[in-house]
XYZ file of C-alpha atoms in Angstrom:
399
model
C 57.348 -39.916 -40.457
C 52.604 -40.297 -41.501
C 52.889 -43.876 -40.432
C 54.009 -42.992 -36.849
C 51.089 -44.234 -34.566
C 50.504 -42.237 -31.026
C 48.451 -42.974 -27.840
C 47.325 -41.105 -26.042
C 45.471 -41.668 -22.351
C 43.435 -40.089 -20.318
C 42.172 -37.249 -22.103
C 44.709 -35.902 -22.673
C 43.948 -32.202 -24.063
C 43.890 -31.296 -27.720
C 46.717 -29.726 -27.863
C 48.907 -32.130 -28.103
C 45.800 -34.264 -30.438
C 46.387 -30.975 -32.784
C 50.006 -30.532 -32.623
C 51.065 -34.089 -33.749
C 48.072 -34.408 -36.466
C 49.710 -31.294 -37.755
C 53.088 -33.373 -37.840
C 51.722 -36.296 -39.465
C 51.068 -38.722 -37.086
C 48.019 -41.066 -36.517
C 46.879 -40.209 -33.424
C 44.551 -42.659 -31.163
C 42.934 -40.741 -28.025
C 41.056 -41.838 -25.397
C 39.383 -41.109 -22.212
C 40.155 -43.181 -19.761
C 43.334 -44.916 -18.293
C 44.855 -48.234 -19.017
C 46.071 -51.165 -16.812
C 49.188 -53.184 -17.586
C 47.515 -56.035 -19.630
C 45.384 -53.623 -21.267
C 47.992 -51.405 -22.427
C 49.602 -53.885 -23.628
C 47.699 -54.631 -26.366
C 46.866 -51.712 -27.002
C 50.491 -50.694 -27.222
C 50.123 -53.337 -30.470
C 51.454 -51.179 -33.540
C 52.094 -47.945 -31.547
C 55.464 -45.881 -31.780
C 54.627 -42.728 -29.506
C 52.964 -42.956 -26.303
C 51.255 -40.265 -23.963
C 50.521 -40.797 -20.465
C 48.919 -38.527 -17.299
C 48.981 -40.091 -13.896
C 47.174 -43.086 -13.527
C 48.369 -45.117 -16.701
C 51.207 -47.240 -15.056
C 54.219 -48.017 -17.204
C 55.743 -50.774 -15.778
C 58.851 -52.973 -16.522
C 56.180 -55.783 -17.513
C 55.210 -53.240 -20.219
C 58.118 -51.890 -20.994
C 59.266 -55.952 -22.332
C 56.363 -56.721 -23.920
C 56.204 -53.656 -26.017
C 59.762 -51.827 -25.655
C 61.402 -52.890 -28.402
C 58.471 -51.427 -30.848
C 57.542 -47.780 -28.599
C 60.090 -45.267 -29.185
C 59.081 -42.856 -27.101
C 56.345 -42.256 -24.091
C 55.334 -38.898 -23.342
C 53.441 -38.205 -19.148
C 51.620 -34.753 -19.692
C 51.885 -34.111 -16.317
C 54.888 -33.224 -13.810
C 55.725 -36.363 -12.014
C 57.383 -39.599 -13.479
C 56.578 -42.424 -10.921
C 54.003 -43.533 -13.122
C 56.678 -45.190 -15.763
C 59.628 -47.488 -14.575
C 62.367 -45.301 -16.162
C 65.069 -47.418 -15.590
C 62.974 -49.719 -17.423
C 62.405 -47.464 -20.077
C 66.270 -46.513 -21.061
C 67.482 -50.294 -21.119
C 65.068 -50.641 -23.783
C 65.935 -47.341 -24.991
C 62.771 -45.925 -24.683
C 62.797 -42.246 -24.213
C 60.831 -40.480 -21.527
C 59.170 -36.737 -21.138
C 57.599 -34.787 -18.725
C 55.959 -31.241 -18.722
C 58.022 -29.741 -15.711
C 57.013 -26.626 -16.032
C 53.698 -25.684 -17.814
C 51.674 -26.337 -15.362
C 53.548 -24.506 -12.445
C 51.676 -21.467 -12.697
C 48.385 -22.786 -12.291
C 49.913 -24.682 -8.775
C 51.196 -21.577 -7.420
C 47.733 -19.588 -8.344
C 45.633 -22.530 -6.119
C 48.301 -22.745 -3.028
C 48.078 -18.729 -3.152
C 44.139 -19.125 -2.700
C 44.188 -21.851 0.058
C 46.151 -19.469 2.082
C 43.630 -17.004 1.666
C 41.126 -19.185 2.075
C 42.338 -20.806 5.407
C 43.570 -17.396 7.210
C 39.709 -15.977 6.031
C 37.919 -19.045 7.096
C 36.608 -18.877 3.626
C 35.672 -22.805 4.008
C 33.165 -22.583 7.164
C 31.275 -19.559 5.553
C 31.119 -21.048 2.584
C 29.234 -23.990 4.398
C 27.237 -21.680 7.376
C 26.260 -19.701 4.255
C 24.714 -22.912 2.027
C 22.960 -24.207 5.485
C 20.983 -21.070 5.658
C 23.366 -19.272 8.388
C 24.711 -15.784 8.598
C 27.135 -15.663 10.469
C 29.364 -12.087 9.977
C 32.001 -12.041 12.377
C 36.322 -11.026 12.686
C 36.900 -13.963 14.694
C 39.534 -16.180 13.523
C 39.869 -14.511 10.362
C 43.281 -12.919 9.274
C 45.009 -11.141 6.577
C 48.119 -13.060 4.665
C 49.830 -9.660 4.257
C 53.097 -10.216 6.882
C 52.182 -13.688 8.212
C 55.633 -16.169 7.587
C 55.476 -18.889 4.854
C 57.408 -21.373 5.380
C 58.043 -23.029 1.434
C 58.836 -27.100 1.780
C 60.851 -28.187 -1.679
C 62.294 -24.692 -3.732
C 61.538 -26.067 -7.266
C 59.720 -24.634 -9.974
C 57.055 -24.517 -8.256
C 58.321 -23.584 -4.581
C 60.761 -20.891 -5.629
C 57.686 -18.969 -7.863
C 54.954 -19.232 -4.962
C 57.966 -17.625 -3.247
C 57.463 -14.587 -5.704
C 53.811 -14.341 -5.194
C 53.598 -14.826 -1.564
C 56.712 -12.112 -1.188
C 54.720 -9.875 -3.548
C 51.445 -10.239 -1.855
C 53.395 -9.188 2.053
C 54.030 -12.114 3.492
C 57.501 -13.478 4.838
C 59.478 -16.413 3.215
C 60.895 -18.717 5.083
C 62.274 -22.342 2.517
C 64.070 -25.266 3.042
C 65.134 -27.570 0.511
C 67.863 -30.856 0.305
C 69.829 -28.966 -2.487
C 71.647 -25.841 -2.314
C 69.208 -22.591 -3.698
C 69.468 -19.765 -5.117
C 66.947 -17.167 -2.658
C 64.549 -15.517 -4.847
C 63.863 -11.636 -3.021
C 63.686 -11.548 0.140
C 63.497 -15.449 1.237
C 65.406 -17.044 3.496
C 66.527 -20.306 3.308
C 67.043 -22.548 6.261
C 69.244 -24.883 6.981
C 66.470 -28.351 7.910
C 63.269 -28.280 8.454
C 62.973 -28.460 11.982
C 64.394 -24.281 11.921
C 61.734 -23.902 9.694
C 58.154 -25.213 10.468
C 59.264 -23.522 14.586
C 59.787 -20.293 12.248
C 56.490 -19.788 9.848
C 52.763 -19.979 10.220
C 51.873 -21.291 7.328
C 53.647 -24.616 5.478
C 53.519 -25.475 1.871
C 55.303 -28.608 0.375
C 56.127 -28.936 -2.994
C 58.074 -31.658 -3.453
C 58.620 -34.730 -5.757
C 57.713 -38.019 -4.596
C 61.011 -39.672 -4.417
C 61.354 -42.859 -1.841
C 62.993 -40.514 1.525
C 60.198 -38.127 0.468
C 57.403 -40.395 2.012
C 55.670 -39.313 5.493
C 58.373 -36.432 5.151
C 55.709 -35.245 7.418
C 54.103 -37.375 10.363
C 53.707 -36.371 13.776
C 57.400 -35.889 14.705
C 57.082 -33.020 12.091
C 53.359 -31.896 12.975
C 54.717 -31.391 16.657
C 57.238 -29.266 15.850
C 55.018 -26.770 13.675
C 54.097 -23.470 15.666
C 50.136 -24.118 17.690
C 47.180 -23.043 15.141
C 49.753 -23.006 11.811
C 48.593 -23.847 8.256
C 49.295 -26.202 6.252
C 49.215 -26.956 2.655
C 49.700 -30.097 0.089
C 50.303 -29.481 -3.471
C 52.772 -32.422 -3.828
C 52.329 -35.929 -3.525
C 49.958 -37.645 -1.026
C 52.096 -39.869 0.570
C 54.222 -37.109 1.697
C 51.755 -36.538 4.232
C 50.687 -38.876 7.502
C 46.728 -38.442 7.169
C 45.890 -39.950 10.258
C 48.372 -37.537 12.552
C 46.996 -34.306 10.118
C 43.335 -35.770 11.746
C 44.806 -35.849 14.717
C 46.456 -32.399 14.748
C 43.282 -30.772 13.012
C 41.339 -32.432 15.724
C 42.869 -30.842 19.140
C 43.255 -27.823 16.986
C 47.356 -27.944 17.272
C 46.556 -27.456 13.374
C 44.576 -25.038 12.626
C 43.417 -25.871 8.871
C 44.755 -26.994 6.053
C 44.114 -27.417 2.134
C 44.911 -30.558 0.104
C 44.999 -31.366 -3.283
C 46.752 -34.879 -3.308
C 45.765 -38.109 -1.639
C 47.618 -41.304 -0.415
C 44.783 -42.785 -2.395
C 42.527 -41.183 -4.680
C 39.867 -43.076 -6.970
C 40.763 -43.767 -10.048
C 38.007 -42.164 -12.096
C 35.146 -40.604 -11.404
C 32.775 -43.194 -10.923
C 34.730 -44.340 -7.425
C 33.995 -42.743 -4.298
C 36.759 -40.563 -2.924
C 37.148 -42.062 0.683
C 39.412 -40.254 3.758
C 38.553 -39.378 7.366
C 39.301 -35.723 6.475
C 35.444 -35.078 5.041
C 34.585 -35.223 8.573
C 36.750 -32.159 9.006
C 35.395 -28.402 8.431
C 38.558 -26.616 8.876
C 40.039 -28.921 5.926
C 39.671 -27.572 2.450
C 39.583 -30.369 0.253
C 40.315 -31.008 -3.838
C 40.358 -33.568 -6.676
C 43.740 -33.762 -7.860
C 43.406 -30.086 -9.727
C 46.834 -28.047 -8.908
C 47.943 -27.717 -12.341
C 44.125 -28.154 -14.042
C 43.378 -24.585 -15.409
C 42.819 -24.857 -19.346
C 45.422 -22.545 -19.652
C 47.989 -25.365 -17.993
C 46.399 -28.102 -20.193
C 46.975 -26.834 -23.413
C 50.582 -25.010 -22.388
C 51.513 -29.241 -21.593
C 49.474 -30.793 -24.744
C 52.098 -28.643 -26.886
C 54.805 -28.798 -24.983
C 55.116 -32.622 -24.425
C 53.788 -33.065 -27.978
C 56.590 -31.450 -29.503
C 59.567 -33.391 -26.916
C 58.058 -36.329 -28.485
C 58.377 -35.602 -32.095
C 61.610 -33.587 -31.676
C 63.573 -36.773 -30.802
C 60.918 -39.019 -33.546
C 62.172 -36.360 -35.725
C 65.525 -34.120 -34.636
C 67.001 -37.241 -32.210
C 67.044 -34.959 -29.811
C 66.986 -35.862 -26.120
C 66.693 -32.309 -24.997
C 64.621 -32.097 -21.125
C 64.177 -36.632 -20.916
C 64.185 -37.816 -18.012
C 66.032 -40.898 -18.835
C 68.448 -40.917 -21.245
C 71.234 -38.115 -21.695
C 70.885 -35.200 -22.861
C 71.497 -33.411 -26.217
C 69.859 -30.182 -27.916
C 70.909 -31.079 -31.765
C 72.022 -28.841 -34.320
C 69.244 -28.990 -37.451
C 69.418 -32.178 -39.177
C 72.331 -32.079 -42.325
C 71.694 -35.480 -44.577
C 71.754 -39.165 -42.722
C 70.700 -39.335 -38.680
C 71.723 -41.746 -36.486
C 70.371 -41.437 -32.973
C 72.035 -43.756 -30.969
C 72.085 -44.751 -27.609
C 74.925 -47.498 -26.099
C 76.110 -48.180 -22.587
C 78.171 -45.793 -21.365
C 81.660 -47.987 -21.615
C 84.895 -47.394 -23.400
C 85.702 -47.975 -26.692
C 82.300 -47.356 -28.102
C 82.599 -44.427 -29.976
C 86.377 -45.259 -31.346
C 84.562 -48.307 -32.581
C 81.267 -46.493 -33.812
C 83.649 -43.562 -35.388
C 85.659 -46.355 -37.002
C 82.508 -48.497 -38.131
C 81.500 -44.868 -40.207
C 85.029 -44.867 -41.286
C 85.081 -48.075 -43.167
C 81.725 -47.291 -44.595
C 83.372 -44.842 -46.117
C 81.044 -41.768 -44.175
C 81.957 -38.597 -43.818
C 80.668 -37.184 -40.293
C 79.439 -33.870 -40.712
C 78.045 -32.702 -37.212
C 78.303 -34.939 -34.143
C 77.389 -34.933 -30.147
C 77.360 -37.230 -27.253
C 76.241 -36.768 -24.114
C 75.973 -39.228 -21.000
C 74.400 -40.074 -17.942
C 75.233 -42.293 -15.502
C 75.697 -45.944 -17.268
C 73.905 -44.852 -20.716
C 75.887 -42.510 -23.252
C 74.057 -41.327 -26.654
C 75.609 -39.384 -29.742
C 73.750 -37.612 -32.868
C 75.871 -38.566 -35.973
C 74.591 -36.702 -38.985
C 76.869 -38.581 -42.535
C 76.301 -37.012 -45.669
C 77.955 -40.135 -47.566
C 77.393 -43.270 -46.335
C 75.629 -47.014 -47.559
C 72.796 -49.346 -45.982
C 75.640 -51.308 -44.482
C 76.301 -48.911 -42.444
C 73.346 -48.393 -40.868
C 72.936 -52.293 -39.619
C 76.370 -51.999 -38.680
C 75.675 -49.422 -36.283
C 72.983 -51.326 -34.513
C 74.861 -54.309 -34.014
C 77.921 -52.412 -32.265
C 78.878 -53.512 -29.326
C 77.572 -51.623 -26.223
C 74.049 -50.586 -28.748
C 71.001 -50.631 -27.393
C 69.109 -48.991 -29.738
C 69.876 -47.467 -33.139
C 67.800 -44.987 -34.891
C 67.868 -43.529 -38.369
C 65.798 -40.712 -39.308
């Protein structure tokens, strides 16, 4: 395994480097994101790729390097920057960090709710300009206020618990049927939620049907003088519609950590009509950017990559069938194949024909793909070659 090479981009945390190197991997780390052509060139001889949100693993990249690439790890929550179907077609496993920065994002949202309710942004700006304006006008406690959470996944549900602990009353809306935590109340529609609460926090993913989820119609549904927070995906909110509602005062304030268009680096300027407004908190996509979260993400994703290469585990993969295999006994084969009738029968017959003794086997399917892990106590090298050429095989790996 020491010969395997990992390329980590976008200044992934030292913990990922330490974790991989401790297991004998050759690690190269770059601080920047790479474009398509740069990435294709950089992936020459690379087995494992680590990215964050700005590097796109496109079909072009996968078609050029997918045969030699073993796995890709997104050291973040989002996976929109990876062409997951193309990776699966090439037999490349993909992983992300769905939980590691949950707490960090939730704490930012709680802080923004308090800052907006107390108008701390305005007070801070005034003080920096030498203006002492000691007043309670427009300043409120969050205790007793109604919080509406759009998207009740890992972040939304934890926000629900912390907000309720601080005395807020919580409503949520999710397209999937989710169990309420604590005293949170489920809404049957987005319209119901928007007409009920005074503060709205968005926590949905970046799938196509969530683009422009908040536009003119949704802002009109919101109660007058509501607050809006978006720490999920930039394209979910229609920025022009938000600006208009902030200027009219229908929306009293907003906090945004994500934007439809974001600079690729600190050398590029951030341009948005939101910068002209006083009642808006703007942060540069730092919801999960705490030291604690980055350490956890670095360790978690690096270990997922190691577990896949060394144990054939696809646990928590975002594009392949999910298997958490038992410890390795004998020679282990990871076999990704088309989910078509007869593949497993042919595979087991092939093992028998080579005199192989299967001591462990696990199978999982996901849509058009099947994945099996086999441990074989006795066999010959010819079996390993024949498995790779079995009908329906996408990729066979021998550990």
